Short mmCIF file of C-alpha atoms in Angstrom, two decimals:
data_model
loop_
_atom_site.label_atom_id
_atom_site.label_comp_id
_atom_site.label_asym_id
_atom_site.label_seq_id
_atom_site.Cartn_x
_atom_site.Cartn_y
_atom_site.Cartn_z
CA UNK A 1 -152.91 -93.95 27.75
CA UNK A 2 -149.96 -91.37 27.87
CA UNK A 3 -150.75 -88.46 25.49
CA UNK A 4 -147.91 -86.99 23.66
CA UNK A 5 -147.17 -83.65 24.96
CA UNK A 6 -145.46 -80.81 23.12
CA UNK A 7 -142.88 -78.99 25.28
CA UNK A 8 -142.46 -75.22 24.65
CA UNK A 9 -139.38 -74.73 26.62
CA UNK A 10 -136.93 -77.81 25.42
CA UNK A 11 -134.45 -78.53 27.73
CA UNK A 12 -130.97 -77.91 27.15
CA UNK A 13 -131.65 -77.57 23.39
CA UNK A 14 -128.96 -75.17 22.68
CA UNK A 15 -126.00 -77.79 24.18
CA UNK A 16 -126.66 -80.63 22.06
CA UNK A 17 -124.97 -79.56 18.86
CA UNK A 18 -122.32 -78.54 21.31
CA UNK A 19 -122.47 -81.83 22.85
CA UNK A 20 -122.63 -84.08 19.73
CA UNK A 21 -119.77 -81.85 18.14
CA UNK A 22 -117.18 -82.37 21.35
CA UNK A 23 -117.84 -85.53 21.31
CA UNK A 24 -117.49 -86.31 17.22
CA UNK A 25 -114.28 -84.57 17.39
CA UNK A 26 -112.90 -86.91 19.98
CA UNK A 27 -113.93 -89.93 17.78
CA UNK A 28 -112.67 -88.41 14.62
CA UNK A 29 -109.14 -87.25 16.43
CA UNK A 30 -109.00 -90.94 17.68
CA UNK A 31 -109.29 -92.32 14.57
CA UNK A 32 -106.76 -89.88 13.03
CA UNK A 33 -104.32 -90.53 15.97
CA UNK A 34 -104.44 -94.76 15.48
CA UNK A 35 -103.93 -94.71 11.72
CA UNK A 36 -101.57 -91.92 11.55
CA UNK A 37 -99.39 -93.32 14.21
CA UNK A 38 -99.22 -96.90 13.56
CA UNK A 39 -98.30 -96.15 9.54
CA UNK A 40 -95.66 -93.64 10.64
CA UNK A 41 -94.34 -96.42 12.93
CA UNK A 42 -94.66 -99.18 10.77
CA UNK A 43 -92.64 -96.83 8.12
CA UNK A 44 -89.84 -95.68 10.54
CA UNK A 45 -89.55 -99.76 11.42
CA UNK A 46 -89.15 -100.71 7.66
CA UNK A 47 -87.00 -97.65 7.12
CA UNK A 48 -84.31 -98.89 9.52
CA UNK A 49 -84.33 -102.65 8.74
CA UNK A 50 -84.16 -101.25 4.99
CA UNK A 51 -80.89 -99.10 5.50
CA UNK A 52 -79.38 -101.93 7.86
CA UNK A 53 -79.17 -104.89 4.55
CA UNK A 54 -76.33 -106.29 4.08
CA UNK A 55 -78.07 -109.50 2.73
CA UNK A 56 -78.54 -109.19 -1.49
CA UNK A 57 -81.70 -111.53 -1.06
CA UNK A 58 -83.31 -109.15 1.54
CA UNK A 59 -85.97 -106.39 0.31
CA UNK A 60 -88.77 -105.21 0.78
CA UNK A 61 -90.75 -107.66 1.25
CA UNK A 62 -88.95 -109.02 3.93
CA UNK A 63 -88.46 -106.01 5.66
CA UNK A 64 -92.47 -105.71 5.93
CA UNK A 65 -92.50 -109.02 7.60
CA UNK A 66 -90.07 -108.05 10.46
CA UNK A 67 -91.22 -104.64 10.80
CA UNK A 68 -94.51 -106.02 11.72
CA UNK A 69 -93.46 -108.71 13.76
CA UNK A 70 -91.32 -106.33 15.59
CA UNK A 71 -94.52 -104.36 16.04
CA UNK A 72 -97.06 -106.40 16.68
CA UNK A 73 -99.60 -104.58 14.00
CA UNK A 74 -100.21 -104.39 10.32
CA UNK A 75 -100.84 -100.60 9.62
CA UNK A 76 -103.32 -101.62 7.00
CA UNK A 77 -105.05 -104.07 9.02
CA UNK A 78 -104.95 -100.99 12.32
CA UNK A 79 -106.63 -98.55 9.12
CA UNK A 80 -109.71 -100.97 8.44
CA UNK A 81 -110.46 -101.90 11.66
CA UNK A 82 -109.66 -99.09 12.97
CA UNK A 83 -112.37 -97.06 10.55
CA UNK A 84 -114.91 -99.50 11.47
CA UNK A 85 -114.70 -99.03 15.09
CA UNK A 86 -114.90 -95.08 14.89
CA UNK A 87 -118.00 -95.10 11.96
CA UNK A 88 -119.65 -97.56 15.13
CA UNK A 89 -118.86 -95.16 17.65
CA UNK A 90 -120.46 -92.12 15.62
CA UNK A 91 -123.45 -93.95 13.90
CA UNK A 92 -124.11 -94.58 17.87
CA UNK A 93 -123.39 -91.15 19.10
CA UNK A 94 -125.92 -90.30 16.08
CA UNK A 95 -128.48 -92.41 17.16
CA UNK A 96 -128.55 -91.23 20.88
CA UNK A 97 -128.28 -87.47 19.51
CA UNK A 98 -131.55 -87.95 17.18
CA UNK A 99 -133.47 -89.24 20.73
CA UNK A 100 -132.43 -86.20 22.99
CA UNK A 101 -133.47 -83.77 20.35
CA UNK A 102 -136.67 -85.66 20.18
CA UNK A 103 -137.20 -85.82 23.75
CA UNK A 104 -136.31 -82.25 24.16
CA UNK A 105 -139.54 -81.36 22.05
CA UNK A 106 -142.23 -84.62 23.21
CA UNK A 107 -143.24 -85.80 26.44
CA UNK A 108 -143.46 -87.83 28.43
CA UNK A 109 -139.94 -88.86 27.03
CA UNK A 110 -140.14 -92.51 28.95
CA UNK A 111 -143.25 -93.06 26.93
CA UNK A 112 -142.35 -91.39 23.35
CA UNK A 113 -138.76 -91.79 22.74
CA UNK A 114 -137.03 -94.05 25.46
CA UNK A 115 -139.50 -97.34 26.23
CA UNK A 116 -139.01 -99.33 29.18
CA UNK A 117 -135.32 -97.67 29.59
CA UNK A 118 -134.18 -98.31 26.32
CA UNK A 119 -133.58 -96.23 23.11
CA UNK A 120 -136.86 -95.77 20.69
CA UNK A 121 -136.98 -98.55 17.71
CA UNK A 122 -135.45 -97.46 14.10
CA UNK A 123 -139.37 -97.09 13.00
CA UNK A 124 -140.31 -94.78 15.70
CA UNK A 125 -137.16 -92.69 14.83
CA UNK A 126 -138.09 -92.86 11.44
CA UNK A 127 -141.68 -92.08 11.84
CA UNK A 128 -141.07 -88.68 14.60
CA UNK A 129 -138.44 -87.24 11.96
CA UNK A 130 -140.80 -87.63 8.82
CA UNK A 131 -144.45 -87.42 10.67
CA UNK A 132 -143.76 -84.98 13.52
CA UNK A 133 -141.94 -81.67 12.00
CA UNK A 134 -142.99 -79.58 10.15
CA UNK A 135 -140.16 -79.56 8.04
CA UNK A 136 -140.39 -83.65 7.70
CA UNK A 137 -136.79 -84.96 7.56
CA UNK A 138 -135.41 -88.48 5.99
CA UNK A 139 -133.55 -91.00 7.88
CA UNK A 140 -131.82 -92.28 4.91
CA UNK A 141 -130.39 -89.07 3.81
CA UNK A 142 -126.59 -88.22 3.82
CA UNK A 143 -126.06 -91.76 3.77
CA UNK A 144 -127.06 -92.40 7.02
CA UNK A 145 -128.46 -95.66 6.09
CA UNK A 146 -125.63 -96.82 4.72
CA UNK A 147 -123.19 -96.06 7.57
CA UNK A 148 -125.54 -98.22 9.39
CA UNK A 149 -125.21 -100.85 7.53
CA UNK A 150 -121.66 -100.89 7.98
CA UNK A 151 -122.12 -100.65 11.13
CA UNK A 152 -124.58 -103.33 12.17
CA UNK A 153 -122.34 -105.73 9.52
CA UNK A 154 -119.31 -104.65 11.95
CA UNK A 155 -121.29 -105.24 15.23
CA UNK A 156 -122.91 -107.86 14.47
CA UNK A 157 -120.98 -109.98 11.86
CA UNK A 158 -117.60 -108.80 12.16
CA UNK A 159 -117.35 -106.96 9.37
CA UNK A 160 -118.19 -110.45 7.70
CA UNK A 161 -121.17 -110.36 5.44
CA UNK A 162 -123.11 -113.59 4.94
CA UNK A 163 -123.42 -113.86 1.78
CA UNK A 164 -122.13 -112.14 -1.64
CA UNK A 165 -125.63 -110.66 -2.21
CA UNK A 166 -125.21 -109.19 1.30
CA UNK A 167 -121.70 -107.79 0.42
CA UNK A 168 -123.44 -106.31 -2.56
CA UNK A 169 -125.65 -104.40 -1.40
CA UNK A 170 -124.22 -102.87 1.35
CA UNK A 171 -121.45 -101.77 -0.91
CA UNK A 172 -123.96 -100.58 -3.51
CA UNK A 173 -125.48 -98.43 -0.58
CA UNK A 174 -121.77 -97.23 0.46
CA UNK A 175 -120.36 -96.60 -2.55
CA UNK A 176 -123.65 -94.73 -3.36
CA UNK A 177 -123.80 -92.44 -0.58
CA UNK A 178 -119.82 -91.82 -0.19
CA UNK A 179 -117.12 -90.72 -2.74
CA UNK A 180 -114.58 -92.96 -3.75
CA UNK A 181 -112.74 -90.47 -5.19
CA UNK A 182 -109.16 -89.10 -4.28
CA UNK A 183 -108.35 -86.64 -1.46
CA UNK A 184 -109.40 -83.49 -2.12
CA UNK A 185 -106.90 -80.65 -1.23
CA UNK A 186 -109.04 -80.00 2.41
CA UNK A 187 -108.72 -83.50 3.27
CA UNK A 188 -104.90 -83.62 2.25
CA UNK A 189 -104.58 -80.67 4.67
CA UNK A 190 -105.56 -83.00 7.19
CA UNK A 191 -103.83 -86.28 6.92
CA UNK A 192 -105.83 -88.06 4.30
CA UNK A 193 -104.47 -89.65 1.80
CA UNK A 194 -105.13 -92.88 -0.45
CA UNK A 195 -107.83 -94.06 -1.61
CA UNK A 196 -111.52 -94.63 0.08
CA UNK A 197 -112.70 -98.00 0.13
CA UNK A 198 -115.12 -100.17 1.93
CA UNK A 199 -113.85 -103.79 1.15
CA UNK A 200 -110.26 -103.38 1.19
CA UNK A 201 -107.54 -101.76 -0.81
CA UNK A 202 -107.99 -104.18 -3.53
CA UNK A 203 -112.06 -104.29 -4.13
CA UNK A 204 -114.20 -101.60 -6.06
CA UNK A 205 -117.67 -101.63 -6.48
CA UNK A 206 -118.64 -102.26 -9.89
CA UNK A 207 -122.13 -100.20 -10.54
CA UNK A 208 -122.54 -101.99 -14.20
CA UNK A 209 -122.30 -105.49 -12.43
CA UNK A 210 -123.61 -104.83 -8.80
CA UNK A 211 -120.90 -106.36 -6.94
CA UNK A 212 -117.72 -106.02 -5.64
CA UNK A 213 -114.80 -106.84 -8.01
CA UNK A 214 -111.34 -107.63 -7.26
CA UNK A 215 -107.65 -107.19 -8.81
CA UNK A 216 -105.77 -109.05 -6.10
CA UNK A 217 -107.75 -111.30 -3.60
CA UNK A 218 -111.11 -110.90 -1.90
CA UNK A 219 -111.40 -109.33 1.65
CA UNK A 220 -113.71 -111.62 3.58
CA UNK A 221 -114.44 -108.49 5.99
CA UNK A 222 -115.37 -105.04 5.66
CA UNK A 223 -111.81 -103.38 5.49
CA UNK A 224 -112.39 -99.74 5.49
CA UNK A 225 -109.73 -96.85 4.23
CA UNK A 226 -108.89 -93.47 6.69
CA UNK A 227 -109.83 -91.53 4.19
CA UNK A 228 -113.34 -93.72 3.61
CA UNK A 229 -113.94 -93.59 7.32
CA UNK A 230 -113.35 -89.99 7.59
CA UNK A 231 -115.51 -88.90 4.63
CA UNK A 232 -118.54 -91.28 6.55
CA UNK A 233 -118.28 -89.42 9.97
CA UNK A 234 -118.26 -85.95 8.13
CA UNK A 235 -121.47 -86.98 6.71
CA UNK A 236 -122.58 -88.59 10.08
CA UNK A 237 -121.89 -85.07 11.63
CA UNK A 238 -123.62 -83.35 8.06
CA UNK A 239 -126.89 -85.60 9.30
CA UNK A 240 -127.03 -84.22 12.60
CA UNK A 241 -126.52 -80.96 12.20
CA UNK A 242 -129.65 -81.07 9.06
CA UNK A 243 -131.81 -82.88 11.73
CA UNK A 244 -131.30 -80.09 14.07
CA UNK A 245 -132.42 -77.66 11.78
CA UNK A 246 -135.32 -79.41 10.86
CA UNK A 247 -136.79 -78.52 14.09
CA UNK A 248 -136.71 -74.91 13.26
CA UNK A 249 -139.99 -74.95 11.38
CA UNK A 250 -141.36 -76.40 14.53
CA UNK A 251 -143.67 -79.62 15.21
CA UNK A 252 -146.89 -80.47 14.20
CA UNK A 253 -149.99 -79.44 16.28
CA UNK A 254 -151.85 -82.17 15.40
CA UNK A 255 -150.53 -84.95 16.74
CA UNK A 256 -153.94 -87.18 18.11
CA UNK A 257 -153.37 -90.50 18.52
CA UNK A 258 -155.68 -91.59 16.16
CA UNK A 259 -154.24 -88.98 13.12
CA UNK A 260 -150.71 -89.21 13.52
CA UNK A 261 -148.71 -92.06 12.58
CA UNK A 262 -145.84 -91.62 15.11
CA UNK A 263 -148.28 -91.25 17.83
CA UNK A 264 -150.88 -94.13 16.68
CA UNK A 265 -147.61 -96.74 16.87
CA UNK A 266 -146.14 -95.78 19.97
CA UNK A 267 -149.95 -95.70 21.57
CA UNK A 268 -150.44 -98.99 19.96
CA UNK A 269 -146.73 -100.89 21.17
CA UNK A 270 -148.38 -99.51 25.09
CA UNK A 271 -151.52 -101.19 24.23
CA UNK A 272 -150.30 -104.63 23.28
CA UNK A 273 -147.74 -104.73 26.24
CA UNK A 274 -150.60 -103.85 28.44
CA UNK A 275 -152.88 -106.58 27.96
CA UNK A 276 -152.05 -109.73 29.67
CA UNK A 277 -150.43 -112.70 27.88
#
């Protein structure tokens, strides 16, 4: 049996805020860069076949057709897929950030953190961050849980949920965790504009119902706004950065196998793959 091992010199602790931070900026820059580009484009496109009618029974709505079949895109549908891909990207990046710290402070890390070569299990995460520190720290806070939902629904159903209940709650959870609200004059500095939503432009979360409700057609797929996607990585980032500090107080000195609940599961998972079939 491998006993957990508290290291007092954790390596490279001082990069990985550095490292999650580069690397949050390039997905949040990304992000910025598709939306921003493909609704300029798609505006300059409609623009021009706008001020080139000379048809009466042309408008606008034609013009919207061409431009994107000139294109090749839908801006809105390049926003909502768009924000999906970058919230998977960072609840990811998150994930893999929460291990390193952990294996920075526990050994052996092969054992503890990253089993048979692969990233620790959501209730070992869970467990370290709330049973480990000192200064316990929640999984589900800044709405972590939520962007995870989004982002398993994304990665592993498309976006699609499977049924309404589904779609229910994890817009209850989103629309909990995230402001719907209009841009605030920082995020208007920055690009953001519009609305945040989760199910498309024309779906809202109604709290006194528990659903989704809708003015103008339902969105079979999660169809999320730039300015909803941008307000979930800031939190993603938030998350991060509070779990870092957690480990400030420290970690727990009594961490047996038999009186900690992190260690006692891990220990356990060893035991049951060690005994034959």
């Amino acid at each position: 049996m491998q006993h957990l091992e508290l290291l007092t010199d954790p390596t490279s602790w001082d990069r990985f805020l550095d490292d999650f931070d580069d690397e949050m900026a390039g997905i949040s820059g990304m992000h910025r860069f598709l939306v921003m580009t493909a609704h300029a484009q798609f505006r300059e496109e409609f623009d021009r076949l706008m001020a080139d009618v000379t048809d009466d029974s042309y408008d606008g709505g034609d013009a919207i057709w061409d431009a994107e079949n000139a294109l090749g895109i839908n801006p809105w549908d390049v926003e909502g897929h768009a924000g999906l891909m970058a919230i998977t990207r960072a609840v990811s990046l998150a994930e893999v950030t929460l291990a390193r710290m952990a294996a920075a402070w526990v050994g052996p890390a092969h054992h503890y953190v990253f089993p048979m070569g692969n990233l620790w299990s959501r209730q070992w995460e869970a467990l370290f961050y709330r049973t480990v520190l000192v200064k316990p720290f929640l999984m589900s806070a800044n709405g972590f849980s939520a962007a995870r939902d989004l982002r398993d629904l994304y990665t592993h159903g498309y976006g699609v949920p499977a049924t309404e209940e589904r779609r229910s709650q994890v817009a209850q959870s989103l629309y909990s965790n995230f402001s719907s609200s209009s841009a605030t004059p920082e995020e208007h500095a920055l690009g953001f504009d519009g609305e945040a939503y989760f199910f498309g432009q024309f779906a809202r979360f109604d709290p006194k119902a528990g659903r989704i409700v809708t003015y103008l057609g339902m969105s079979k797929r999660a169809e999320v706004s730039k300015l909803a996607a941008h307000r979930v990585m800031r939190q993603i980032a938030i998350h991060i950065h509070a779990a870092h500090a957690s480990f400030e107080a420290g970690l727990r000195t009594d961490l047996s196998s038999t009186g900690n609940k992190f260690v006692r599961t891990a220990t356990r998972w060893w035991e049951r793959r060690s005994q034959p079939d």
